[in-house]
Coordinates of C-alpha atoms and ligand atoms in Angstrom, one line a residue:
M1 CA 34.6 29.9 -23.8
F2 CA 31.9 28.0 -25.2
K3 CA 33.7 24.7 -24.5
Y4 CA 34.3 25.6 -21.1
S5 CA 30.6 26.4 -20.3
A6 CA 29.4 23.4 -22.1
K7 CA 31.7 21.4 -19.7
Y8 CA 30.8 23.3 -16.8
C9 CA 27.2 22.8 -17.5
F10 CA 27.8 19.1 -18.0
L11 CA 29.5 18.7 -14.7
V12 CA 26.7 20.6 -12.8
L13 CA 24.2 18.3 -14.6
I14 CA 26.2 15.1 -13.5
K15 CA 26.6 16.5 -9.9
N16 CA 22.7 17.4 -9.7
K17 CA 21.9 14.1 -11.1
M18 CA 24.4 12.4 -8.5
A19 CA 22.8 14.5 -5.6
E20 CA 19.1 13.5 -6.4
Q21 CA 17.8 11.8 -3.2
I22 CA 14.4 9.9 -3.4
K23 CA 12.2 10.7 -0.4
E24 CA 8.6 9.6 -1.1
A25 CA 5.7 8.2 0.7
F26 CA 2.7 6.5 -0.8
V27 CA -0.9 6.3 0.6
G28 CA -4.0 4.7 -0.7
L29 CA -6.8 7.2 -1.6
Q30 CA -9.8 4.9 -1.6
W31 CA -10.5 1.6 0.2
G32 CA -7.3 -0.1 -0.3
D33 CA -6.1 -2.5 -3.3
E34 CA -5.3 0.6 -5.4
G35 CA -1.9 -0.8 -6.5
K36 CA 0.5 0.9 -4.2
G37 CA 2.8 -2.2 -4.2
K38 CA 3.4 -1.7 -8.0
I39 CA 4.2 1.9 -7.8
V40 CA 6.4 1.6 -4.7
D41 CA 8.2 -1.1 -6.5
E42 CA 8.8 1.0 -9.8
R43 CA 10.0 3.9 -7.6
L44 CA 12.5 1.6 -5.8
V45 CA 13.7 0.4 -9.2
Y46 CA 14.3 4.0 -10.2
A47 CA 16.1 4.9 -7.0
H48 CA 18.5 1.8 -7.8
S49 CA 18.9 2.8 -11.1
L50 CA 20.7 6.1 -10.1
N51 CA 23.5 3.9 -9.3
D52 CA 25.0 6.6 -7.0
N53 CA 26.3 4.3 -4.3
K54 CA 23.7 5.1 -2.1
R55 CA 21.3 2.6 -0.2
V56 CA 17.6 2.4 -0.9
V57 CA 15.4 1.6 1.9
N58 CA 11.7 0.7 1.8
I59 CA 9.5 1.1 5.1
R60 CA 6.2 -0.3 6.2
T61 CA 4.6 2.1 8.6
Q62 CA 1.3 0.6 9.7
G63 CA -1.1 -2.5 9.5
G64 CA 0.0 -6.0 9.3
D65 CA -0.6 -9.1 6.9
N66 CA -3.9 -7.9 6.3
A67 CA -2.2 -6.2 3.4
G68 CA -1.3 -7.8 0.1
H69 CA 1.1 -6.0 -2.1
S70 CA 1.6 -7.7 -5.6
V71 CA 4.5 -7.0 -7.9
F72 CA 4.8 -8.6 -11.4
I73 CA 8.5 -8.6 -12.9
R74 CA 9.4 -9.2 -16.3
T75 CA 11.9 -12.1 -16.8
D76 CA 13.2 -14.5 -19.4
Q77 CA 10.6 -16.8 -18.2
G78 CA 7.8 -14.3 -18.6
L79 CA 6.1 -12.5 -15.8
V80 CA 7.0 -13.6 -12.3
K81 CA 4.4 -12.5 -9.5
F82 CA 5.7 -11.8 -5.8
V83 CA 3.3 -10.9 -3.1
T84 CA 4.3 -9.6 0.2
H85 CA 1.8 -9.2 3.1
A86 CA 4.0 -8.6 6.4
A87 CA 7.3 -7.2 4.6
P88 CA 7.5 -4.2 2.1
V89 CA 7.8 -4.8 -1.5
G90 CA 11.2 -3.9 -1.4
L91 CA 12.2 -7.4 -1.0
A92 CA 11.6 -7.7 -4.8
S93 CA 14.2 -5.1 -5.7
N94 CA 16.8 -5.9 -3.2
S95 CA 16.2 -2.9 -1.2
D96 CA 16.7 -2.5 2.4
V97 CA 13.5 -3.1 4.3
A98 CA 12.3 -1.5 7.5
I99 CA 9.4 -2.1 9.9
G100 CA 8.2 0.9 11.7
P101 CA 6.8 0.9 15.4
S102 CA 3.2 1.2 14.3
V103 CA 3.0 -2.0 12.3
A104 CA 1.4 -5.0 13.5
F105 CA 4.3 -7.3 12.9
N106 CA 3.8 -11.0 12.1
P107 CA 7.4 -12.2 12.3
I108 CA 6.6 -15.7 11.0
S109 CA 4.9 -14.2 7.7
F110 CA 8.0 -11.8 7.5
V111 CA 10.5 -14.5 7.7
N112 CA 8.8 -16.6 5.1
E113 CA 8.4 -13.6 2.8
V114 CA 12.2 -12.8 3.0
K115 CA 13.1 -16.4 2.5
E116 CA 10.9 -16.7 -0.7
A117 CA 12.9 -13.5 -1.7
E118 CA 16.1 -15.0 -1.1
D119 CA 15.1 -18.0 -3.1
K120 CA 13.5 -16.1 -6.0
F121 CA 15.8 -13.1 -6.3
G122 CA 18.8 -13.6 -4.2
Y123 CA 17.5 -11.1 -1.7
S124 CA 20.4 -9.6 0.4
G125 CA 19.4 -6.3 1.6
R126 CA 19.6 -4.9 5.2
I127 CA 16.6 -5.6 7.6
L128 CA 15.8 -3.2 10.1
I129 CA 13.1 -3.7 12.6
S130 CA 12.0 -1.1 15.1
E131 CA 12.8 -2.3 18.8
R132 CA 9.2 -1.0 19.7
V133 CA 7.1 -2.6 17.1
G134 CA 4.5 -5.0 18.7
I135 CA 4.2 -8.6 17.8
L136 CA 1.1 -10.0 16.2
F137 CA 0.4 -13.5 17.5
D138 CA -1.7 -16.4 16.6
Y139 CA -4.1 -15.5 19.6
H140 CA -4.8 -12.3 18.0
R141 CA -6.1 -14.1 14.9
Q142 CA -8.2 -16.3 17.0
L143 CA -9.7 -13.3 18.9
D144 CA -10.4 -11.6 15.6
A145 CA -12.2 -14.6 14.2
W146 CA -14.2 -15.2 17.6
K147 CA -15.4 -11.4 17.6
E148 CA -16.3 -11.6 13.9
G149 CA -18.3 -14.8 14.7
H150 CA -20.0 -13.7 17.7
N151 CA -20.6 -10.1 17.3
E152 CA -24.0 -9.0 15.8
R153 CA -22.3 -6.0 14.1
K154 CA -19.5 -7.4 11.8
V155 CA -16.8 -5.5 10.1
G156 CA -15.7 -8.0 7.6
T157 CA -12.1 -8.1 8.7
T158 CA -9.4 -10.1 7.2
K159 CA -9.2 -12.1 10.3
K160 CA -5.5 -11.5 10.5
G161 CA -5.7 -10.2 14.1
I162 CA -5.3 -6.5 13.5
G163 CA -8.2 -5.3 15.6
P164 CA -7.2 -7.2 18.8
F165 CA -3.4 -6.5 18.0
Y166 CA -4.0 -2.7 18.3
M167 CA -6.1 -3.2 21.4
D168 CA -3.2 -4.8 23.0
N169 CA -0.9 -2.0 21.8
A170 CA -3.1 0.6 23.2
N171 CA -3.5 -1.4 26.5
R172 CA 0.3 -1.0 26.9
T173 CA 1.2 -4.0 29.2
T174 CA -0.1 -6.5 26.7
R175 CA 2.2 -5.4 23.9
M176 CA 5.2 -7.7 23.1
T177 CA 7.8 -5.3 21.8
F178 CA 10.2 -6.6 19.0
S179 CA 13.0 -6.1 21.7
D180 CA 11.4 -8.4 24.1
Y181 CA 10.6 -10.8 21.3
V182 CA 14.2 -11.5 20.3
S183 CA 15.6 -11.4 24.0
D184 CA 15.7 -14.0 26.6
R185 CA 12.9 -12.2 28.3
F186 CA 10.5 -13.5 25.5
E187 CA 9.1 -16.7 27.4
D188 CA 8.4 -14.7 30.7
R189 CA 6.9 -11.8 28.8
L190 CA 4.6 -14.1 26.7
R191 CA 3.3 -16.0 29.9
Q192 CA 2.6 -12.5 31.7
I193 CA 0.6 -11.4 28.5
L194 CA -1.2 -14.7 28.3
H195 CA -2.1 -14.4 32.0
E196 CA -3.3 -10.9 31.7
K197 CA -5.6 -11.9 28.8
R198 CA -6.8 -15.5 30.2
N199 CA -10.4 -14.5 30.5
E200 CA -10.4 -13.1 27.0
L201 CA -8.6 -16.0 25.6
K202 CA -10.7 -18.6 27.6
A203 CA -13.8 -17.1 26.1
A204 CA -12.4 -17.5 22.7
G205 CA -11.6 -21.1 23.2
V206 CA -7.8 -20.9 23.7
T207 CA -6.7 -24.2 25.6
H208 CA -4.2 -25.2 28.1
G209 CA -0.8 -25.7 26.8
Y210 CA -1.0 -22.9 24.3
D211 CA 2.0 -21.0 25.8
A212 CA 4.3 -24.0 25.1
W213 CA 2.8 -24.1 21.6
L214 CA 3.3 -20.4 20.8
I215 CA 6.9 -20.6 22.1
E216 CA 7.7 -23.5 19.7
Q217 CA 6.0 -21.8 16.8
H218 CA 8.2 -18.7 17.2
K219 CA 11.4 -20.4 17.7
E220 CA 12.8 -20.2 14.1
A221 CA 11.5 -16.7 13.4
R222 CA 13.1 -15.5 16.8
E223 CA 16.3 -17.1 15.9
K224 CA 16.4 -15.6 12.4
L225 CA 15.5 -12.1 13.5
K226 CA 18.0 -11.8 16.2
G227 CA 20.2 -8.8 15.3
H228 CA 17.7 -6.8 13.6
S229 CA 16.2 -4.8 16.5
E230 CA 16.9 -1.2 15.8
R231 CA 16.3 2.4 17.4
L232 CA 14.7 2.9 14.0
E233 CA 14.1 6.6 14.4
Y234 CA 17.9 7.1 14.7
R235 CA 18.8 4.7 11.9
L236 CA 16.2 6.3 9.4
N237 CA 17.7 9.9 10.2
E238 CA 21.2 8.6 9.4
Y239 CA 19.7 7.1 6.1
L240 CA 18.3 10.8 5.6
R241 CA 21.5 12.6 6.3
H242 CA 23.8 10.5 4.3
G243 CA 21.6 11.0 1.1
H244 CA 20.2 7.4 0.8
H245 CA 16.9 7.0 -0.8
I246 CA 13.8 6.4 1.4
L247 CA 10.4 5.2 0.2
I248 CA 7.6 4.7 2.7
E249 CA 5.0 2.2 1.9
G250 CA 1.5 2.7 3.2
A251 CA -0.8 -0.3 3.5
Q252 CA -4.9 -0.3 3.2
A253 CA -6.0 3.3 2.6
T254 CA -7.4 6.6 3.9
N255 CA -11.1 5.5 4.0
L256 CA -9.9 2.5 6.2
D257 CA -8.2 4.8 8.7
V258 CA -9.3 4.1 12.2
D259 CA -10.2 7.8 12.9
M260 CA -10.6 9.3 9.4
G261 CA -12.1 6.4 7.5
S262 CA -15.9 5.2 7.2
M263 CA -16.2 3.9 10.7
P264 CA -16.7 1.1 12.1
D265 CA -15.9 -0.6 8.8
V266 CA -12.3 0.3 9.0
T267 CA -9.0 -1.2 10.0
S268 CA -7.4 -0.4 13.5
S269 CA -4.4 1.5 12.4
H270 CA -3.5 5.1 11.6
I271 CA -3.0 5.2 7.8
L272 CA -2.6 8.8 6.8
A273 CA 0.8 10.0 5.8
G274 CA 1.2 12.4 8.7
N275 CA 1.1 9.3 11.0
A276 CA 3.7 7.7 9.0
F277 CA 6.2 10.4 9.5
S278 CA 5.4 10.8 13.2
S279 CA 6.0 7.2 13.9
L280 CA 9.1 6.9 12.0
G281 CA 10.8 10.3 13.0
L282 CA 11.2 11.6 9.5
P283 CA 10.4 15.1 8.5
R284 CA 7.3 15.5 6.4
R285 CA 8.6 18.7 4.8
E286 CA 11.4 16.8 3.1
F287 CA 9.3 14.3 1.6
N288 CA 6.8 14.0 -1.5
V289 CA 3.7 12.2 -0.5
Y290 CA 1.9 10.5 -3.5
G291 CA -1.6 9.2 -3.4
V292 CA -2.5 5.9 -5.2
E293 CA -5.9 5.8 -6.8
K294 CA -7.5 3.0 -8.8
L295 CA -9.5 4.4 -11.6
Y296 CA -12.6 2.6 -10.1
P297 CA -12.8 2.2 -6.4
T298 CA -13.2 -1.2 -4.8
R299 CA -14.1 -2.2 -1.3
V300 CA -14.0 -5.6 0.3
G301 CA -15.5 -6.5 3.8
E302 CA -18.5 -4.7 5.3
G303 CA -19.3 -1.0 4.6
V304 CA -20.9 1.2 2.1
L305 CA -19.2 1.9 -1.3
P306 CA -21.2 5.1 -2.4
T307 CA -20.8 4.7 -6.1
L308 CA -21.2 0.7 -6.2
A309 CA -22.1 -0.2 -9.7
R310 CA -24.7 -2.9 -9.6
N311 CA -24.5 -3.2 -13.4
G312 CA -22.5 -4.9 -16.1
F313 CA -19.7 -2.3 -15.5
G314 CA -19.3 -3.6 -12.0
E315 CA -19.6 -7.3 -12.7
E316 CA -17.3 -7.1 -15.8
V317 CA -14.6 -4.8 -14.2
A318 CA -14.5 -7.1 -11.2
R319 CA -14.1 -10.3 -13.5
N320 CA -11.6 -8.7 -15.9
G321 CA -9.6 -6.9 -13.3
G322 CA -9.3 -10.1 -11.2
E323 CA -10.9 -8.1 -8.2
V324 CA -10.3 -10.7 -5.6
G325 CA -8.4 -9.9 -2.3
A326 CA -4.7 -10.8 -2.3
S327 CA -4.9 -11.7 1.4
T328 CA -8.4 -13.3 1.7
G329 CA -9.5 -14.4 -1.6
R330 CA -12.7 -12.4 -1.0
K331 CA -14.5 -10.9 -4.0
R332 CA -14.2 -7.0 -4.0
R333 CA -17.1 -4.8 -4.9
V334 CA -16.5 -2.3 -7.7
G335 CA -17.7 1.3 -8.0
Y336 CA -17.6 4.1 -10.6
P337 CA -15.0 6.8 -9.9
D338 CA -15.9 8.8 -6.9
W339 CA -13.7 12.0 -7.1
L340 CA -15.3 13.5 -3.8
V341 CA -13.7 10.7 -2.0
V342 CA -10.3 11.1 -3.7
K343 CA -10.4 15.0 -3.2
R344 CA -10.9 14.5 0.6
S345 CA -8.2 11.8 0.7
A346 CA -5.8 14.0 -1.2
M347 CA -6.4 16.8 1.4
L348 CA -6.0 14.6 4.4
N349 CA -2.6 13.3 3.2
E350 CA -1.3 16.5 1.8
V351 CA -0.7 14.6 -1.2
D352 CA 1.9 16.1 -3.9
G353 CA 0.8 14.0 -6.8
I354 CA -1.4 11.1 -7.9
Y355 CA -0.7 7.9 -9.6
I356 CA -4.0 6.6 -11.4
M357 CA -4.0 2.9 -11.7
R358 CA -5.7 0.2 -14.0
A359 CA -6.7 2.8 -16.8
D360 CA -6.5 -0.4 -19.0
V361 CA -9.2 -2.5 -17.0
V362 CA -11.9 0.1 -18.1
Q363 CA -11.1 0.5 -21.6
D364 CA -14.3 0.3 -24.0
F365 CA -16.6 0.9 -20.8
D366 CA -18.7 4.1 -20.5
I367 CA -17.6 5.5 -17.2
L368 CA -19.7 7.5 -15.1
V369 CA -18.1 9.8 -12.6
S370 CA -19.3 11.1 -9.4
N371 CA -18.4 14.4 -8.1
G372 CA -20.8 14.9 -5.3
Y373 CA -23.5 13.3 -3.0
I374 CA -27.2 14.0 -2.2
I375 CA -28.2 13.2 1.2
D376 CA -31.8 13.9 2.4
G377 CA -32.4 15.8 -0.9
Q378 CA -29.6 18.2 -0.3
R379 CA -26.4 18.4 -2.4
L380 CA -23.4 17.7 -0.4
D381 CA -19.9 18.3 -1.5
E382 CA -18.3 16.8 1.5
M383 CA -17.9 13.2 2.6
P384 CA -19.9 12.5 5.5
L385 CA -19.1 10.0 8.2
D386 CA -22.4 8.2 7.7
L387 CA -22.4 6.8 4.0
S388 CA -25.7 4.7 4.3
K389 CA -28.0 7.5 3.1
V390 CA -25.7 8.9 0.5
E391 CA -26.5 9.1 -3.2
P392 CA -24.0 9.8 -5.5
V393 CA -24.4 12.6 -8.2
Y394 CA -23.0 11.7 -11.6
M395 CA -21.5 14.2 -14.0
N396 CA -23.5 14.4 -17.2
Q397 CA -20.3 13.4 -19.2
T398 CA -19.3 10.0 -19.5
F399 CA -15.7 8.8 -20.5
R400 CA -14.6 5.9 -22.7
W401 CA -11.3 5.2 -24.2
H402 CA -9.8 2.3 -26.1
L403 CA -6.1 1.4 -25.8
W404 CA -5.5 -1.7 -27.8
N405 CA -7.4 -4.6 -29.4
G406 CA -6.5 -7.6 -27.3
P407 CA -7.9 -9.9 -24.6
S408 CA -10.5 -8.1 -22.3
D409 CA -10.3 -10.7 -19.6
I410 CA -7.0 -9.5 -18.1
S411 CA -7.6 -11.1 -14.7
D412 CA -4.5 -13.3 -15.2
P413 CA -1.7 -11.0 -15.9
I414 CA 0.8 -13.8 -16.6
K415 CA -1.4 -15.4 -19.2
V416 CA -2.2 -12.1 -21.2
D417 CA 1.2 -10.6 -21.0
P418 CA 2.8 -11.9 -24.3
A419 CA -0.4 -10.5 -26.2
L420 CA -0.3 -7.1 -24.3
R421 CA 3.2 -6.4 -23.6
E422 CA 3.9 -4.6 -27.1
F423 CA 1.0 -2.3 -26.6
R424 CA 1.7 -1.5 -23.1
D425 CA 5.5 -0.7 -23.8
N426 CA 4.7 1.5 -26.7
Y427 CA 2.3 3.6 -24.5
V428 CA 5.0 3.9 -22.0
K429 CA 7.6 4.8 -24.6
Q430 CA 5.3 7.5 -26.2
G431 CA 4.0 9.1 -23.0
F432 CA 1.0 11.0 -21.8
M433 CA 0.3 12.8 -25.1
E434 CA -0.2 9.7 -27.0
L435 CA -2.8 8.3 -24.6
P436 CA -6.4 8.2 -26.0
Q437 CA -7.9 11.8 -25.9
D438 CA -10.6 10.8 -23.5
L439 CA -8.3 9.2 -21.0
R440 CA -6.3 12.5 -21.2
V441 CA -9.4 14.8 -20.8
Y442 CA -10.4 12.4 -17.8
T443 CA -7.1 13.3 -16.1
Y444 CA -7.2 16.9 -16.8
D445 CA -10.8 17.0 -15.4
H446 CA -9.9 14.8 -12.4
D447 CA -7.0 17.0 -11.5
R448 CA -9.0 20.3 -11.5
Y449 CA -11.7 18.8 -9.5
V450 CA -9.3 17.0 -7.0
G451 CA -6.9 19.9 -6.9
C452 CA -3.8 17.8 -7.3
N453 CA -1.7 16.7 -10.3
T454 CA -1.7 13.3 -11.6
V455 CA 2.0 12.2 -12.1
G456 CA 1.5 8.6 -13.6
I457 CA -1.1 6.3 -15.1
S458 CA -0.8 2.7 -14.9
I459 CA -1.7 0.8 -17.9
G460 CA -0.6 -2.7 -16.9
P461 CA 0.2 -4.7 -13.9
A462 CA 4.1 -5.1 -14.5
R463 CA 6.8 -3.2 -13.2
G464 CA 7.4 -0.3 -15.7
E465 CA 4.0 -0.2 -17.2
T466 CA 3.1 3.2 -16.1
V467 CA 2.8 6.1 -18.3
K468 CA 4.4 9.5 -17.0
C469 CA 2.5 12.6 -17.0
L470 CA 3.9 15.9 -18.1
N471 CA 4.5 17.1 -14.6
Q472 CA 6.6 14.1 -13.5
K473 CA 10.3 15.0 -13.7
N474 CA 11.7 11.3 -13.3
Ligands
IMP501 P1 -8.9 -5.7 9.4 O1 -7.8 -4.9 9.0 O2 -8.5 -7.2 9.2 O3 -9.2 -5.5 10.7 O4 -10.2 -5.4 8.4 C1 -11.0 -4.2 8.7 C2 -11.5 -3.8 7.3 O5 -10.5 -3.3 6.5 C3 -12.2 -4.9 6.3 O6 -13.2 -4.2 5.8 C4 -11.2 -5.4 5.5 O7 -11.6 -5.8 4.4 C5 -10.4 -3.8 5.2 N1 -9.1 -4.2 4.9 C6 -8.0 -4.5 5.6 N2 -6.9 -4.6 5.0 C7 -7.1 -4.4 3.7 C8 -6.4 -4.2 2.5 O8 -5.2 -4.4 2.5 N3 -7.1 -4.1 1.4 C9 -8.5 -3.8 1.3 N4 -9.2 -3.8 2.4 C10 -8.6 -4.1 3.6
MG502 MG1 -4.3 -5.3 -1.2

C-alpha cells in the first residue's frame, strides 16, 4: 500500500513538473535600467531547464533600440557580455523571439543582433515579427536629433527616433508596416511616406536622393527578414494553448510611460504591463507580472529624480556600479531608494512579485530610504505629475549591509568576476536567510510598504547571481 502511494505521488509530482508552463511578464518600476534583461534571461534559462519539449518564446512589446538589455554569461573563457537593443534578450538563450505590434522596430539593428547571436551562441530560434509592427527608419533619428537640437524644451532623448516614430504610428498613413516592408510594395510605400513627410524632412535637412539611399540601406535586412511576418496574436495564442513558455520583456520603465510617467520627460510608448497584454492578444489573468527594481533608482536624460543623491553616495554608486547608458553612453544620475515611486508602479502594473537588483553595488553604504514627499509644506503619500517641487521624506532608519570583502569598484563585471564569483555563488546557494540581516530587514520593510513580495534579490551581474526569496517557488 505504502509502495503504491509513494509511486503514485512520484508520478503526480513528475506530471505536475511536466505541466509547468512559464507565463511571465517583466516591467521596470523606476526610470529604466533596472536590470530587466538579466532577470528575463534567467527566467528563460529556467524555462529551458524544464526540458519538457516545449518551446520558449521571448517577446518585446514596446519601445525600440533606445533600450539596452545586457546579459553576462559564464563560459570557460570567463564572463561573456551580450547586449540587445532591438531584439529580445532571448537571443542569448536560443529562445524563440517575437516582436509585438507596438514596438518601434529597427530591422537593421535587429538583424545585426541576430547575426551576433548566431556567431556567439549558434542562435537558431524561431523569429516571429508582427505583420503590424511599424518600421523605424533613419529619418526618425534625424527628426529626433533635429527636434532635440532646435526645441527650447528638451527631453534628453536617446536620439534613436522613438518620438517621431510613434508620431508616425499615430498618424496612420505614415506607418510602414512590417508586412509592407518585406513585400514588393516597399519602395512605393516608402516614397509615399517620404512625400507625405516632405516638409518636415526638408526642415530637418534631409536631402534629395534620400529614398534611393534608404532603399539600398534596407536591402539586406528586408531580404533576411522575409518569411518572418506573422499574425502574431494568433501565433502567440497557439504557444499559450500548446503549453509553451512565454516571457514578455518590457523595456524602459513605468515612469517613462507616455501617459503615466513623469511627463514630458518620458519616452513615447505605452510601457505598463496591461498594454503589453492588449497589444499581444494574451490574457493577463494567466500571467504573472514581475516588477524589476534597482535598489537605487537612476535616471538619464532630462527630468527630476526626486531622491537624487548629490553626495558621496550618488557619485560612488554611479562609479562603482558603472551607471552609464548601454545605448547612449550617457551618465546616469543616482538616487536613494524611493519606495513611494515603486509602490505606485507596482499598483499600475498589478505586479505579482518584485526583483530587487544590485544589492551588491550599495554594500557598505548608509542607505537612506524615502517613503513620502513634502510639497508646499504638506506631506504627500502619492506621486504627483509635477516632481519639480517635491522634497523627499527620508525614514529615520538607515540600512547598511556587508556582503563580502573584495573590490568595491565593480563597474567592469568581467574584470571583477574571478574575485567575486565564489562569494556570489555561495549566497545564491545558501538562499535568502543567509543574506546580511539588514538586507533582509530592508526587504521585509520594503515589501510591507510597497504591498508586494520581493521574489528575488540580485547580488551580481551574471546569469544566476540572484538569490531566491522564500516566496519564490522556482
Ligand atoms: P526616447 O525614448 O529616446 O525618446 O527618450 C525619452 C526619455 O526616455 C529620455 O529621458 C531617455 O533618457 C529615456 N529613456 C529611453 N529609453 C531608455 C532606457 O532604455 N533606459 C533609460 N532611459 C531611457
Ligand atoms: Mg537600459
